[in-house]
Short mmCIF file of C-alpha atoms in Angstrom, two decimals:
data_model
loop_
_atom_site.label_atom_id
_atom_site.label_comp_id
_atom_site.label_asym_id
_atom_site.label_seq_id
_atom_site.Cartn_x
_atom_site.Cartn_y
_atom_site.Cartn_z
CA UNK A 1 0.00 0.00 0.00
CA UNK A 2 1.11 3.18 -0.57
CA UNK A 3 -0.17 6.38 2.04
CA UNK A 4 0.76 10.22 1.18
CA UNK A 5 -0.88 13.35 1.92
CA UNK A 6 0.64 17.47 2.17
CA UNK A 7 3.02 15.38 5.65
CA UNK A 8 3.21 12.21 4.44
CA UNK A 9 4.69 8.96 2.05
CA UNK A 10 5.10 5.44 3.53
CA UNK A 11 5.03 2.51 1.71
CA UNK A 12 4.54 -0.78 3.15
CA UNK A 13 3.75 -4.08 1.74
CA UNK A 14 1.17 -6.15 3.40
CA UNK A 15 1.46 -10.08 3.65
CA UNK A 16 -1.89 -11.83 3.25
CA UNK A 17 -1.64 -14.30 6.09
CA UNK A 18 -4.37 -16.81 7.70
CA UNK A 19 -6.00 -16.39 10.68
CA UNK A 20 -4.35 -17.70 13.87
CA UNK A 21 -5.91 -19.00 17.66
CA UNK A 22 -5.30 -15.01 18.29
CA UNK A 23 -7.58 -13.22 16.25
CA UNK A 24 -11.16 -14.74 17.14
CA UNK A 25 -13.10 -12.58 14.50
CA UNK A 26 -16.78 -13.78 14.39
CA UNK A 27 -16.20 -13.87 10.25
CA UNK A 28 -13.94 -17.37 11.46
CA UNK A 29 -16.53 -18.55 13.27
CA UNK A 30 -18.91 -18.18 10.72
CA UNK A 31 -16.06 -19.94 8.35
CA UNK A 32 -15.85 -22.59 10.50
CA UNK A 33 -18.85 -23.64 11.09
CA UNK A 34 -19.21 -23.73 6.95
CA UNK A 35 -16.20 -26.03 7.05
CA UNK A 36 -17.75 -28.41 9.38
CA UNK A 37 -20.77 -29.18 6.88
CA UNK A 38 -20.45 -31.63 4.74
CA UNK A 39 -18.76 -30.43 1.01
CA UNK A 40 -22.26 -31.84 -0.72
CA UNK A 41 -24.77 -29.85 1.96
CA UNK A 42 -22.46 -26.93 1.78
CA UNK A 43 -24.47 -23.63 1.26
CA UNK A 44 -23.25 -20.82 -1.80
CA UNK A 45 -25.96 -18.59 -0.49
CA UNK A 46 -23.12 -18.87 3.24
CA UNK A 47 -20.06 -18.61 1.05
CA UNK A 48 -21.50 -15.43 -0.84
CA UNK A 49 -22.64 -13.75 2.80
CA UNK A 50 -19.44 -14.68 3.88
CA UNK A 51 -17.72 -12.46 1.32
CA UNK A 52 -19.77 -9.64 2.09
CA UNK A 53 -19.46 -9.38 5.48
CA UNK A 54 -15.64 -9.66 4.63
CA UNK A 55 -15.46 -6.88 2.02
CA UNK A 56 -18.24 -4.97 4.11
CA UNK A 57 -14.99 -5.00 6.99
CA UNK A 58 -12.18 -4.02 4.33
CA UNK A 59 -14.12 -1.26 3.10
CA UNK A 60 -14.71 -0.13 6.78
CA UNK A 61 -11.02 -0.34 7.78
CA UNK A 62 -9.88 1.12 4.66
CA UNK A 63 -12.12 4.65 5.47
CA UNK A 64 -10.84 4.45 9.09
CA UNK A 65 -7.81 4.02 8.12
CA UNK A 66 -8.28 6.84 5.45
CA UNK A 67 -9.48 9.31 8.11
CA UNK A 68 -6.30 8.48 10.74
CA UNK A 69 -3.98 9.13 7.71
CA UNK A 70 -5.56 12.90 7.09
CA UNK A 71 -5.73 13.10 11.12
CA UNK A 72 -1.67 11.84 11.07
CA UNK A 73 -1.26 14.31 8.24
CA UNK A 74 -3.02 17.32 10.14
CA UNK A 75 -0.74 16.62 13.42
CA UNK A 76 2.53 16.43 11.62
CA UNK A 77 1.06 20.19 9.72
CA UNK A 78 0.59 21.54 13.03
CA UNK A 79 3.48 20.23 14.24
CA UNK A 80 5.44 21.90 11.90
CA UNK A 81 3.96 24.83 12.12
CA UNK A 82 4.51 24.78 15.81
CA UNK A 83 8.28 24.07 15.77
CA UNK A 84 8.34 27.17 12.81
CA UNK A 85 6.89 29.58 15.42
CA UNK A 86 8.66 28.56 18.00
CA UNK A 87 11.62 29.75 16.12
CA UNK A 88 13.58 26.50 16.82
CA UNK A 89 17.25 26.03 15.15
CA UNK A 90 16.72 24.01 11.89
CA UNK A 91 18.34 20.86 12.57
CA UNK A 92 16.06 20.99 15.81
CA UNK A 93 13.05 21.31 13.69
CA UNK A 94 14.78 18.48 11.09
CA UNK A 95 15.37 15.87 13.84
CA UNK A 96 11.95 16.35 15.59
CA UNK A 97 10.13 16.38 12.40
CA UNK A 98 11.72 12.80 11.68
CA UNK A 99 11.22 11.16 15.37
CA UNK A 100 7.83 12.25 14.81
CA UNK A 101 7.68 10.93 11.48
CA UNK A 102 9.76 7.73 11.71
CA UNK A 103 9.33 6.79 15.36
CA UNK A 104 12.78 5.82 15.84
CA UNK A 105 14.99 7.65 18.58
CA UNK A 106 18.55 5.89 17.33
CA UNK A 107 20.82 9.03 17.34
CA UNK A 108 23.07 6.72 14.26
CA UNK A 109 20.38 6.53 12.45
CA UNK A 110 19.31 9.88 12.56
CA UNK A 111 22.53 11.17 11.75
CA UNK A 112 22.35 9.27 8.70
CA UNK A 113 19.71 9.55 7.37
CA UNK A 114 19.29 13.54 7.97
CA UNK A 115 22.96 14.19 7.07
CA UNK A 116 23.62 15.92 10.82
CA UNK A 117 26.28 15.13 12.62
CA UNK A 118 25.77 12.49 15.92
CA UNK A 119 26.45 14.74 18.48
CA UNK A 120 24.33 17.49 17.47
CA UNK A 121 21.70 14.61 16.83
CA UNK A 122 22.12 13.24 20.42
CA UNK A 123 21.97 17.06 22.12
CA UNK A 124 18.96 17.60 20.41
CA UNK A 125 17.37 14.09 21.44
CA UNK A 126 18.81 14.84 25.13
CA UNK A 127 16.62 18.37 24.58
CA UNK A 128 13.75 16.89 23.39
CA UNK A 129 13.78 13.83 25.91
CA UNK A 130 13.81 16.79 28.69
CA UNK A 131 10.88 18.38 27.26
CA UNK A 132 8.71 15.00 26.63
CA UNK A 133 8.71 13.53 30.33
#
């Protein structure tokens, strides 16, 4: 899948896998119990409800997850619009913007991938870890 908006690109792939004893969605249930029957009683009027109540759920996820992408996007906006009138330095602004963005808090990794140097990455983290707790 592929999310962007005005703050955002991520692209992830996602692995179709089969249910496990974790998940306990009612749509099992209702696929079990159409396993159980014998093939020759089986039903296609249960297979075809079956598939709608399935796609009925994607479509349902896929707007809520629509609407917490624009809500991500609006955050990041005002987050950046914060760190702007707050006047804060730049790289400041860079390295927040990214532990924001990327969730990781690796000062290495930072520094790579921003092109800052590690010790300016780790002050800034130090900062910021001061002003989160």
């Amino acid at each position: 899948s592929v999310d962007f908006g005005p703050n955002l690109y991520h692209e992830s792939l996602v692995k179709v896998s089969t249910p496990s004893e974790h998940t306990n969605l009612p749509i099992e249930e209702e696929l079990t119990k159409i396993m159980t029957i014998e093939f020759s009683k089986r039903s296609l009027k249960d297979f075809s409800k079956l598939i709608r109540l399935i796609d009925q759920r994607l479509r349902e996820l896929s707007i809520e997850r629509s609407v917490l992408i624009g809500l991500r996007s609006e955050v990041m906006g005002a987050l950046r619009e914060t760190l702007l009138q707050q006047k804060r330095e730049f790289d400041e602004r860079r390295v927040v913007y990214h532990v924001f963005n990327e969730q990781t808090h690796d000062p290495h990794t930072i520094s790579d991938e921003l092109n800052i140097d590690e010790e300016s990455v780790k002050r800034i983290l130090l900062s910021l870890r001061k002003e989160l707790t």
